[in-house]
Coordinates of C-alpha atoms and ligand atoms in Angstrom, one line a residue:
M223 CA 0.0 0.0 0.0
T224 CA 1.4 3.5 -0.9
T225 CA 1.3 6.4 1.6
T226 CA -1.6 7.9 -0.4
E227 CA -3.5 4.6 -0.1
K228 CA -2.8 4.4 3.6
A229 CA -4.0 8.0 4.1
A230 CA -7.1 7.3 2.1
E231 CA -7.9 4.4 4.4
K232 CA -8.2 6.8 7.4
E233 CA -11.0 8.8 5.6
S234 CA -14.7 8.2 6.2
V235 CA -15.4 8.4 2.5
L236 CA -14.0 6.2 -0.3
T237 CA -13.3 7.9 -3.6
S238 CA -13.5 5.7 -6.7
V239 CA -11.2 6.8 -9.5
D240 CA -10.5 6.0 -13.1
P241 CA -7.1 4.3 -13.0
A242 CA -6.2 5.5 -16.5
T243 CA -6.8 9.2 -15.7
G244 CA -7.1 9.5 -12.0
A245 CA -10.4 11.3 -12.4
T246 CA -13.0 10.9 -9.6
L247 CA -15.9 8.6 -10.6
A248 CA -17.9 8.6 -7.3
T249 CA -17.6 8.6 -3.5
Y250 CA -19.1 6.1 -1.1
P251 CA -19.5 6.3 2.7
I252 CA -17.2 3.7 4.4
A253 CA -18.9 1.1 6.5
D254 CA -17.5 1.2 10.1
D255 CA -18.0 -1.7 12.6
V256 CA -21.5 -0.5 13.4
A257 CA -22.5 -0.4 9.7
V258 CA -21.0 -3.8 9.1
A259 CA -22.9 -5.2 12.1
D260 CA -26.1 -3.6 10.7
A261 CA -25.6 -5.2 7.3
V262 CA -24.9 -8.6 8.8
A263 CA -28.1 -8.3 11.0
K264 CA -30.2 -7.4 7.9
A265 CA -28.7 -10.4 6.1
R266 CA -29.4 -12.6 9.2
A267 CA -33.0 -11.4 9.3
A268 CA -33.4 -12.4 5.6
T269 CA -32.1 -15.9 5.9
G270 CA -35.5 -17.5 6.6
V271 CA -37.3 -15.9 3.6
W272 CA -34.4 -16.8 1.3
A273 CA -34.0 -20.4 2.6
D274 CA -37.8 -21.0 2.5
L275 CA -37.9 -20.2 -1.2
G276 CA -36.3 -23.5 -1.8
F277 CA -34.1 -24.4 -4.7
D278 CA -36.7 -23.7 -7.4
G279 CA -37.6 -20.3 -5.9
R280 CA -34.0 -19.3 -5.5
K281 CA -33.2 -20.4 -9.1
K282 CA -35.9 -18.1 -10.4
A283 CA -34.5 -15.2 -8.4
L284 CA -31.0 -15.8 -9.5
L285 CA -32.0 -16.1 -13.2
R286 CA -34.0 -12.9 -12.9
W287 CA -30.8 -11.2 -11.6
S288 CA -28.9 -12.5 -14.7
S289 CA -31.5 -11.1 -17.0
R290 CA -31.3 -7.7 -15.2
L291 CA -27.5 -7.7 -15.6
V292 CA -27.9 -8.5 -19.3
A293 CA -30.4 -5.7 -19.8
K294 CA -28.0 -3.3 -18.2
S295 CA -24.9 -4.7 -19.7
D296 CA -23.9 -1.6 -21.7
E297 CA -24.1 0.6 -18.6
F298 CA -22.3 -2.0 -16.5
C299 CA -19.4 -2.6 -19.0
A300 CA -18.9 1.1 -19.3
L301 CA -18.6 1.3 -15.5
I302 CA -16.2 -1.7 -15.4
H303 CA -14.1 0.0 -18.0
A304 CA -14.1 3.3 -16.1
E305 CA -13.4 1.9 -12.6
N306 CA -11.1 -1.1 -13.4
G307 CA -9.5 0.1 -16.6
K308 CA -10.0 -3.0 -18.7
P309 CA -11.3 -2.7 -22.3
V310 CA -15.1 -2.7 -22.7
D311 CA -14.9 -6.0 -24.7
D312 CA -13.0 -7.6 -21.8
A313 CA -15.6 -6.3 -19.4
F314 CA -18.3 -7.9 -21.5
L315 CA -16.4 -11.3 -21.5
E316 CA -16.0 -11.1 -17.7
L317 CA -19.8 -10.4 -17.3
M318 CA -20.6 -13.3 -19.7
L319 CA -18.5 -15.7 -17.6
A320 CA -20.2 -14.5 -14.4
L321 CA -23.6 -15.1 -16.0
E322 CA -22.6 -18.7 -17.0
H323 CA -21.7 -19.3 -13.3
I324 CA -24.9 -17.7 -12.0
S325 CA -26.9 -19.9 -14.3
W326 CA -24.9 -23.1 -13.4
A327 CA -25.2 -22.5 -9.7
A328 CA -28.9 -21.7 -9.9
K329 CA -29.7 -24.8 -12.0
H330 CA -27.4 -27.3 -10.2
A331 CA -28.0 -26.5 -6.6
K332 CA -31.0 -28.7 -6.3
K333 CA -29.3 -31.8 -7.7
T334 CA -26.1 -31.3 -5.8
L335 CA -27.6 -30.3 -2.4
S336 CA -30.8 -32.4 -2.2
P337 CA -30.9 -34.9 0.6
Q338 CA -29.1 -38.2 -0.2
K339 CA -29.8 -41.6 1.2
V340 CA -26.7 -43.6 2.2
S341 CA -26.2 -47.2 3.1
S342 CA -26.3 -47.9 6.8
G343 CA -24.0 -50.9 6.6
P344 CA -24.4 -54.5 7.9
M345 CA -23.9 -53.6 11.6
M346 CA -26.6 -50.9 11.5
A347 CA -29.0 -52.6 9.1
N348 CA -32.0 -51.6 11.2
F349 CA -31.2 -47.9 10.5
A350 CA -32.1 -45.6 7.5
A351 CA -29.3 -43.1 6.9
R352 CA -29.4 -39.8 5.0
I353 CA -27.4 -36.6 4.5
E354 CA -29.2 -33.3 4.3
Y355 CA -27.4 -30.1 3.4
R356 CA -28.3 -27.0 5.3
P357 CA -27.3 -23.4 4.3
L358 CA -24.7 -21.9 6.7
G359 CA -26.7 -18.7 7.2
V360 CA -24.9 -15.5 6.3
V361 CA -21.8 -15.6 4.1
G362 CA -19.3 -12.7 4.1
V363 CA -17.7 -12.3 0.7
I364 CA -14.6 -10.1 0.4
G365 CA -13.5 -9.5 -3.2
P366 CA -10.5 -8.3 -5.2
W367 CA -10.5 -5.7 -8.0
N368 CA -8.9 -7.6 -11.0
Y369 CA -12.0 -9.5 -12.1
P370 CA -14.4 -7.6 -9.9
V371 CA -17.5 -9.3 -11.2
Y372 CA -16.4 -12.8 -12.1
T373 CA -14.3 -13.6 -9.1
P374 CA -16.5 -12.7 -6.2
N375 CA -19.4 -14.1 -8.1
G376 CA -17.8 -17.5 -7.7
S377 CA -18.7 -17.2 -4.0
I378 CA -21.8 -14.9 -4.2
A379 CA -23.9 -16.9 -6.7
Y380 CA -22.9 -20.3 -5.2
A381 CA -23.6 -19.1 -1.6
L382 CA -27.0 -17.7 -2.6
A383 CA -27.9 -20.8 -4.7
A384 CA -27.1 -22.9 -1.6
G385 CA -29.6 -20.9 0.4
N386 CA -27.4 -18.4 2.3
T387 CA -27.7 -14.7 2.4
V388 CA -24.6 -12.6 1.5
V389 CA -22.8 -9.5 2.7
F390 CA -20.3 -8.5 0.1
K391 CA -17.3 -6.2 0.6
P392 CA -16.0 -5.3 -2.8
S393 CA -12.4 -4.1 -3.2
E394 CA -11.8 -0.5 -2.6
F395 CA -10.7 -0.4 -6.3
S396 CA -14.0 -1.7 -7.6
T397 CA -16.6 -0.3 -5.2
G398 CA -19.0 1.0 -7.9
I399 CA -18.9 -2.3 -9.7
G400 CA -19.6 -4.3 -6.5
N401 CA -22.5 -2.0 -5.6
F402 CA -23.9 -2.4 -9.2
V403 CA -23.9 -6.2 -8.8
A404 CA -25.8 -6.1 -5.5
E405 CA -28.2 -3.4 -6.7
T406 CA -29.2 -5.3 -9.8
F407 CA -30.0 -8.3 -7.6
S408 CA -32.4 -6.2 -5.6
E409 CA -33.9 -4.5 -8.7
A410 CA -34.6 -7.9 -10.2
N411 CA -36.2 -9.2 -7.0
P412 CA -38.0 -6.3 -5.4
E413 CA -40.2 -8.6 -3.3
L414 CA -37.3 -10.0 -1.4
P415 CA -36.0 -8.4 1.8
E416 CA -33.0 -6.1 1.3
G417 CA -30.7 -8.3 3.3
V418 CA -30.6 -11.3 0.9
F419 CA -27.6 -9.7 -0.9
V420 CA -26.1 -6.5 0.4
A421 CA -22.9 -4.6 -0.4
I422 CA -20.8 -2.8 2.2
N423 CA -18.0 -0.4 1.2
G424 CA -14.6 0.3 2.5
F425 CA -10.9 -0.6 2.7
G426 CA -9.3 -3.5 4.6
A427 CA -10.7 -2.3 7.9
T428 CA -14.3 -2.9 6.7
G429 CA -13.3 -6.3 5.4
A430 CA -11.7 -7.1 8.8
A431 CA -14.9 -6.0 10.6
L432 CA -16.9 -8.4 8.4
V433 CA -14.6 -11.2 9.3
K434 CA -15.2 -10.6 13.0
S435 CA -18.9 -9.9 12.6
G436 CA -20.2 -13.4 13.4
V437 CA -20.9 -14.4 9.8
D438 CA -21.1 -18.1 9.3
K439 CA -18.4 -18.3 6.7
V440 CA -15.9 -15.9 5.1
A441 CA -15.3 -16.3 1.3
F442 CA -12.2 -14.2 0.5
T443 CA -10.5 -13.6 -2.9
G444 CA -7.3 -11.6 -2.8
S445 CA -3.6 -11.8 -1.9
A446 CA -2.1 -14.6 0.2
A447 CA -0.9 -11.9 2.7
T448 CA -4.4 -10.7 3.3
G449 CA -5.7 -14.3 3.3
R450 CA -3.4 -15.1 6.2
K451 CA -4.6 -12.2 8.2
I452 CA -8.2 -13.2 7.6
M453 CA -7.6 -16.8 8.6
A454 CA -5.9 -15.7 11.8
S455 CA -8.8 -13.4 12.7
A456 CA -11.5 -15.9 11.7
A457 CA -9.8 -18.4 14.0
E458 CA -10.9 -16.5 17.0
N459 CA -14.5 -17.5 16.4
L460 CA -13.7 -20.6 14.5
T461 CA -15.4 -19.0 11.5
P462 CA -14.7 -21.2 8.5
V463 CA -12.9 -19.6 5.6
L464 CA -12.6 -20.1 1.8
L465 CA -9.5 -18.4 0.6
E466 CA -8.9 -17.8 -3.2
C467 CA -5.4 -16.3 -3.3
G468 CA -2.7 -15.6 -5.8
G469 CA -0.7 -17.7 -8.2
K470 CA 2.6 -17.9 -10.1
D471 CA 1.2 -20.1 -12.8
P472 CA 3.4 -22.0 -15.2
V473 CA 2.9 -23.1 -18.8
I474 CA 4.9 -26.1 -20.1
V475 CA 5.6 -26.1 -23.8
A476 CA 6.7 -29.7 -24.7
A477 CA 8.8 -30.7 -27.7
D478 CA 5.7 -31.9 -29.5
A479 CA 3.7 -28.8 -28.8
D480 CA 1.8 -26.8 -31.5
V481 CA 4.4 -24.0 -30.9
K482 CA 2.4 -21.2 -32.7
A483 CA -0.7 -22.0 -30.7
A484 CA 1.4 -22.1 -27.5
A485 CA 3.0 -18.7 -28.2
D486 CA -0.4 -17.2 -29.1
A487 CA -1.9 -18.4 -25.8
V488 CA 1.0 -17.4 -23.7
A489 CA 1.0 -13.9 -25.2
W490 CA -2.6 -13.4 -24.3
G491 CA -2.5 -15.3 -20.9
A492 CA 0.5 -13.3 -19.7
T493 CA -0.6 -9.8 -20.7
S494 CA -4.4 -9.6 -21.0
N495 CA -6.0 -7.6 -18.2
S496 CA -2.5 -6.1 -17.8
G497 CA -1.4 -9.4 -16.4
Q498 CA -3.6 -8.8 -13.4
T499 CA -5.0 -12.3 -13.5
C500 CA -4.7 -14.7 -10.5
A501 CA -4.4 -17.7 -12.9
G502 CA -2.6 -15.7 -15.6
V503 CA 0.6 -17.0 -17.2
E504 CA 3.7 -15.8 -15.2
R505 CA 6.3 -18.5 -16.0
V506 CA 7.0 -20.6 -19.2
Y507 CA 9.1 -23.7 -19.3
V508 CA 9.9 -24.5 -22.9
D509 CA 11.7 -27.6 -24.3
K510 CA 15.1 -26.7 -25.8
S511 CA 14.1 -28.1 -29.2
V512 CA 11.3 -25.6 -29.7
K513 CA 12.7 -22.7 -27.7
E514 CA 13.8 -20.5 -30.6
Q515 CA 10.6 -20.9 -32.6
F516 CA 8.5 -20.3 -29.4
L517 CA 10.4 -17.1 -28.5
T518 CA 10.4 -15.7 -32.0
E519 CA 6.6 -16.2 -32.2
L520 CA 6.0 -14.9 -28.7
T521 CA 7.9 -11.6 -29.3
R522 CA 6.5 -11.2 -32.8
I523 CA 3.0 -11.2 -31.3
L524 CA 3.7 -9.1 -28.2
K525 CA 5.6 -6.4 -30.0
D526 CA 2.3 -5.2 -31.5
V527 CA 0.3 -5.5 -28.3
K528 CA -0.2 -2.1 -26.7
P529 CA -2.0 -1.1 -23.5
G530 CA -4.2 2.0 -23.5
S531 CA -7.5 3.4 -22.5
E532 CA -8.9 4.1 -26.0
D533 CA -11.0 1.8 -28.1
G534 CA -8.9 -1.0 -29.6
A535 CA -6.3 -1.0 -26.9
A536 CA -5.2 -4.6 -26.1
Y537 CA -5.4 -4.1 -22.3
G538 CA -5.8 -1.2 -19.9
P539 CA -3.8 0.5 -17.1
M540 CA -2.7 -1.2 -13.9
T541 CA -5.7 -0.9 -11.7
M542 CA -3.9 -0.5 -8.4
P543 CA -1.2 2.1 -8.3
S544 CA 1.0 0.2 -5.8
Q545 CA 1.3 -2.8 -8.1
I546 CA 3.3 -0.8 -10.7
D547 CA 6.3 -0.6 -8.4
I548 CA 6.1 -4.4 -7.8
V549 CA 6.2 -5.1 -11.5
K550 CA 9.1 -2.8 -12.0
R551 CA 11.0 -4.4 -9.1
H552 CA 10.5 -7.8 -10.6
I553 CA 11.8 -6.8 -14.0
E554 CA 14.8 -5.3 -12.4
A555 CA 15.4 -8.4 -10.2
A556 CA 15.2 -10.6 -13.3
L557 CA 17.8 -8.5 -15.0
A558 CA 20.0 -8.3 -11.9
S559 CA 19.9 -12.1 -11.6
G560 CA 21.5 -12.5 -15.1
G561 CA 18.3 -12.6 -17.1
K562 CA 17.7 -10.8 -20.3
A563 CA 14.7 -8.8 -21.6
L564 CA 13.9 -10.1 -25.0
L565 CA 11.1 -7.6 -25.3
G566 CA 10.7 -4.4 -23.3
G567 CA 12.4 -3.9 -19.9
P568 CA 12.1 -1.4 -17.0
E569 CA 11.4 1.3 -19.6
S570 CA 8.1 -0.5 -20.4
V571 CA 6.6 0.7 -17.2
K572 CA 5.0 4.0 -18.3
G573 CA 2.8 5.5 -15.6
P574 CA -0.4 3.5 -15.2
F575 CA 0.3 1.6 -18.4
I576 CA 2.9 -1.2 -18.7
E577 CA 3.9 -2.6 -22.1
P578 CA 4.6 -6.3 -22.5
V579 CA 7.9 -7.6 -21.2
V580 CA 9.4 -11.0 -22.1
L581 CA 12.3 -12.1 -19.8
V582 CA 14.6 -15.1 -20.5
D583 CA 17.3 -16.9 -18.6
V584 CA 16.1 -15.5 -15.3
D585 CA 17.5 -17.2 -12.2
E586 CA 14.8 -19.4 -10.7
N587 CA 15.4 -17.8 -7.3
S588 CA 14.7 -14.3 -8.6
A589 CA 11.6 -12.5 -7.3
A590 CA 10.5 -12.4 -10.9
V591 CA 10.1 -16.2 -10.8
K592 CA 9.3 -16.7 -7.1
E593 CA 6.7 -14.0 -6.3
E594 CA 3.4 -13.1 -8.0
T595 CA 4.2 -10.2 -10.4
F596 CA 0.6 -9.5 -11.4
G597 CA 1.7 -7.5 -14.4
P598 CA 2.1 -8.0 -18.2
T599 CA 5.4 -9.7 -17.9
V600 CA 6.5 -13.3 -18.4
T601 CA 9.6 -15.3 -17.7
V602 CA 10.6 -18.0 -20.2
T603 CA 13.0 -20.7 -19.1
T604 CA 14.5 -23.4 -21.4
V605 CA 14.4 -27.0 -20.1
E606 CA 16.2 -30.1 -21.2
N607 CA 13.1 -32.4 -21.0
I608 CA 9.6 -32.7 -19.5
D609 CA 10.8 -34.0 -16.1
Q610 CA 12.8 -30.8 -15.6
A611 CA 9.9 -28.7 -16.8
I612 CA 7.6 -30.4 -14.3
E613 CA 10.1 -30.1 -11.5
L614 CA 10.6 -26.4 -12.0
A615 CA 6.9 -25.7 -12.6
N616 CA 6.2 -27.4 -9.2
N617 CA 9.0 -25.5 -7.4
T618 CA 6.8 -22.7 -6.1
T619 CA 5.0 -21.8 -2.9
F620 CA 1.8 -21.3 -5.0
G621 CA -0.5 -24.0 -6.4
L622 CA -3.3 -22.4 -8.3
A623 CA -3.4 -23.2 -12.1
S624 CA -1.2 -24.1 -15.1
A625 CA -1.3 -25.0 -18.8
V626 CA 0.4 -27.6 -20.9
Y627 CA 1.1 -27.6 -24.6
S628 CA 1.8 -31.1 -26.0
K629 CA 0.1 -32.9 -28.8
N630 CA 0.5 -36.4 -27.4
N631 CA 1.1 -36.2 -23.6
G632 CA -0.9 -33.3 -22.3
L633 CA -3.0 -35.2 -19.9
E634 CA 0.0 -37.2 -18.5
I635 CA 2.0 -34.0 -17.9
A636 CA -1.1 -32.2 -16.4
R637 CA -1.5 -35.0 -13.8
R638 CA 2.0 -34.4 -12.4
L639 CA 1.5 -30.7 -11.7
K640 CA 0.7 -29.7 -8.1
V641 CA -2.1 -27.3 -8.9
G642 CA -5.9 -26.9 -8.6
A643 CA -6.5 -26.6 -12.4
T644 CA -4.7 -27.2 -15.7
S645 CA -5.6 -26.3 -19.3
V646 CA -4.2 -28.6 -21.9
N647 CA -3.5 -27.0 -25.3
S648 CA -5.2 -23.8 -24.1
V649 CA -4.8 -21.3 -21.3
L650 CA -7.4 -20.6 -18.6
G651 CA -9.9 -23.0 -20.3
F652 CA -11.0 -24.4 -16.9
A653 CA -12.2 -20.9 -15.7
A654 CA -15.0 -20.8 -18.4
I655 CA -16.4 -24.3 -17.6
P656 CA -18.8 -23.7 -14.6
G657 CA -18.9 -27.4 -13.6
L658 CA -15.1 -27.4 -12.9
P659 CA -14.1 -26.4 -9.4
F660 CA -11.5 -23.6 -9.1
G661 CA -9.0 -23.0 -6.3
G662 CA -5.5 -23.8 -5.1
S663 CA -3.4 -25.0 -2.3
A664 CA -0.5 -23.6 -0.3
D665 CA -0.1 -19.9 -0.9
S666 CA -2.9 -20.1 -3.4
G667 CA -5.5 -20.7 -0.7
I668 CA -8.0 -23.1 0.7
G669 CA -11.2 -24.5 -0.7
R670 CA -13.0 -24.3 -4.1
I671 CA -15.3 -22.0 -5.9
H672 CA -17.4 -23.2 -8.9
G673 CA -18.9 -26.6 -9.7
E674 CA -20.4 -29.0 -7.2
P675 CA -17.5 -28.5 -4.6
G676 CA -18.2 -24.8 -4.9
L677 CA -21.8 -25.3 -3.9
R678 CA -20.8 -27.6 -1.0
E679 CA -18.5 -24.9 0.4
F680 CA -21.6 -23.1 1.5
V681 CA -23.6 -25.8 3.3
R682 CA -23.4 -27.8 6.5
P683 CA -23.9 -31.5 5.9
H684 CA -26.4 -32.8 8.5
S685 CA -26.2 -36.6 9.0
I686 CA -29.4 -38.2 10.2
A687 CA -29.6 -41.9 11.3
V688 CA -33.2 -43.1 11.9
Q689 CA -33.6 -46.4 13.7
R690 CA -36.5 -48.1 11.8
F691 CA -36.9 -51.0 14.2
A692 CA -35.1 -52.4 17.3
I693 CA -33.3 -55.7 17.1
P694 CA -33.8 -57.4 20.4
G695 CA -30.5 -57.7 22.3
M696 CA -28.7 -55.8 19.5
A697 CA -28.9 -52.4 21.2
L698 CA -25.1 -51.8 20.8
M699 CA -25.3 -48.2 22.2
S700 CA -27.0 -49.4 25.4
Y701 CA -26.1 -50.9 28.7
S702 CA -28.7 -53.6 27.9
R703 CA -26.2 -55.1 25.3
T704 CA -25.9 -58.8 26.0
Q705 CA -22.8 -61.0 26.2
A706 CA -24.4 -63.3 23.7
N707 CA -24.5 -60.5 21.2
M708 CA -20.9 -59.6 21.9
K709 CA -20.0 -63.2 21.1
M710 CA -21.8 -63.0 17.8
L711 CA -20.1 -59.7 17.0
R712 CA -16.7 -61.3 17.7
K713 CA -17.6 -64.0 15.1
M714 CA -18.9 -61.5 12.5
V715 CA -16.1 -59.0 12.6
P716 CA -13.4 -61.5 11.3
L717 CA -15.9 -62.5 8.6
L718 CA -16.5 -58.9 7.5
H719 CA -13.0 -57.5 7.9
G720 CA -10.5 -60.2 8.5
R721 CA -10.4 -62.0 5.2
N722 CA -8.8 -59.3 3.0
K723 CA -5.9 -60.4 1.0
Ligands
NAD906 P1 -5.9 -7.8 -1.4 O1 -5.6 -9.0 -0.6 O2 -5.1 -6.6 -1.3 O3 -7.4 -7.3 -1.1 C1 -8.5 -8.2 -1.3 C2 -9.7 -7.7 -0.5 O4 -9.4 -7.9 0.9 C3 -10.1 -6.2 -0.7 O5 -11.5 -6.1 -0.7 C4 -9.5 -5.6 0.6 O6 -10.2 -4.4 1.0 C5 -9.7 -6.7 1.6 N1 -8.8 -6.6 2.8 C6 -7.6 -6.1 2.9 N2 -7.1 -6.2 4.1 C7 -8.1 -6.9 4.8 C8 -8.1 -7.5 6.1 N3 -7.1 -7.3 7.0 N4 -9.2 -8.1 6.5 C9 -10.2 -8.3 5.6 N5 -10.2 -7.9 4.4 C10 -9.1 -7.2 3.9 O7 -6.0 -8.3 -2.9 P2 -6.2 -7.5 -4.2 O8 -5.0 -6.7 -4.5 O9 -7.6 -6.8 -4.2 O10 -6.3 -8.7 -5.3 C11 -5.3 -9.2 -6.0 C12 -4.9 -10.6 -5.4 O11 -6.1 -11.4 -5.5 C13 -3.8 -11.3 -6.2 O12 -3.0 -11.9 -5.4 C14 -4.6 -12.3 -7.1 O13 -3.9 -13.3 -7.5 C15 -5.7 -12.6 -6.1 N6 -6.8 -13.2 -6.8 C16 -7.1 -14.5 -6.7 C17 -8.2 -15.1 -7.4 C18 -8.5 -16.6 -7.2 O14 -9.6 -17.0 -7.5 N7 -7.6 -17.4 -6.7 C19 -9.0 -14.3 -8.2 C20 -8.7 -13.0 -8.4 C21 -7.6 -12.4 -7.6

């Protein structure tokens, strides 16, 4: 955080600015502890109405929300462009992906979360057993700014579909966007109480108050550093957490790769959204036999890729001013470690815009390879073979996502990567398939959004065992248990479990 950002956090009003120009877009009152508690109380009061709608009623409400977002998509995409900086077309693609997820969550919650019968097993044959899934109650969602619609929506839509109400604290860099999302839900569903889905505004302190507010789960997307603080604070009340944190995602380009396709995908995956993508391409490990062709193609594409704020710009400005220094530091660290800039260099950092930078032969211990850069830069390392590529790809504290380019062995290589998701012969393909869960391990976080696991994050399994009839003398959980029955059990157990070879 810069000094200006720290000073801003002390204010009672949050000013939203256009990152390309610095122009003020709007101001919002900051929610203090009392306002956060009020929002959570409103959400708590709405839990009954929302849960009682059932899966079918909630599906209708969620799909009405989608249609409202579509109806207002021009206005919304213009706002995303202004507040986040990304091109309008990218804003539209982000909205489209979020709509896919709202639809998937709304339509799959019933099947995924309906009560299930389970076998009671031979020892408990007189019981019927079932699992029922209950909503947790109120879910606190804390979002980032880089995909300010798509990313928090992975928690919001799934938590709502599972029957929870939501209090959402958008990033201080995407406050208007976050409020727009919550307001369209209310507009689409005027008959529902206000607390089903509410936004609260502010900086880290507002997020911290939400974590301590007594919500039933915190779903956070943001940096690993903030994720650690949230988990420590949530531990005081044993509030469960879902943490979607950063990445340092590798791409492996094997000897049998379609090299042109790989270069095209890496060029886009590393620089689109100004490289501010949690699962964006940050590191490439390319087989020595195709290295020259790959680098020639990659630099050929990227030399014509230009950031800007005008129509037709490939990507926008850096959204968060303090990130610009981090990107510059990583480029300098790469060069200081003996690396070379094949395209661009420190001079590519031009105010809020950073032009594409391709770095080669960078020491694997450099900050440019070890830390999340979150800028339009990429390191490319030549490897002797696939084993070395996999070893280096896995040599990181992150474990979010990855991609593999190989015509014949993509799946085998993917299976050896320690990550939550892999795209084979594409980048980021998994993010657009709603049924696939998304999330990481280690510094990339805990838990999953999207897909069936993403719905199950927001429910409490309730196991119910119903004794259908009593078996005389077989009351195992009773002092009336007989010795005769214990003898019979001693005979049964070896038959059931003692004959495994
Ligand atoms: P950040 O950690 O700075 O902030 C994220 C959110 O946390 C903001 O809303 C912020 O106000 C809030 N916050 C800050 N301090 C807090 C505290 N002490 N308690 C509670 N809330 C607090 O992250 P960012 O800069 O907004 O986002 C960029 C990061 O997010 C990158 O690391 C990126 O990789 C990651 N990210 C991950 C995913 C994913 O799905 N895994 C998706 C998008 C972004």
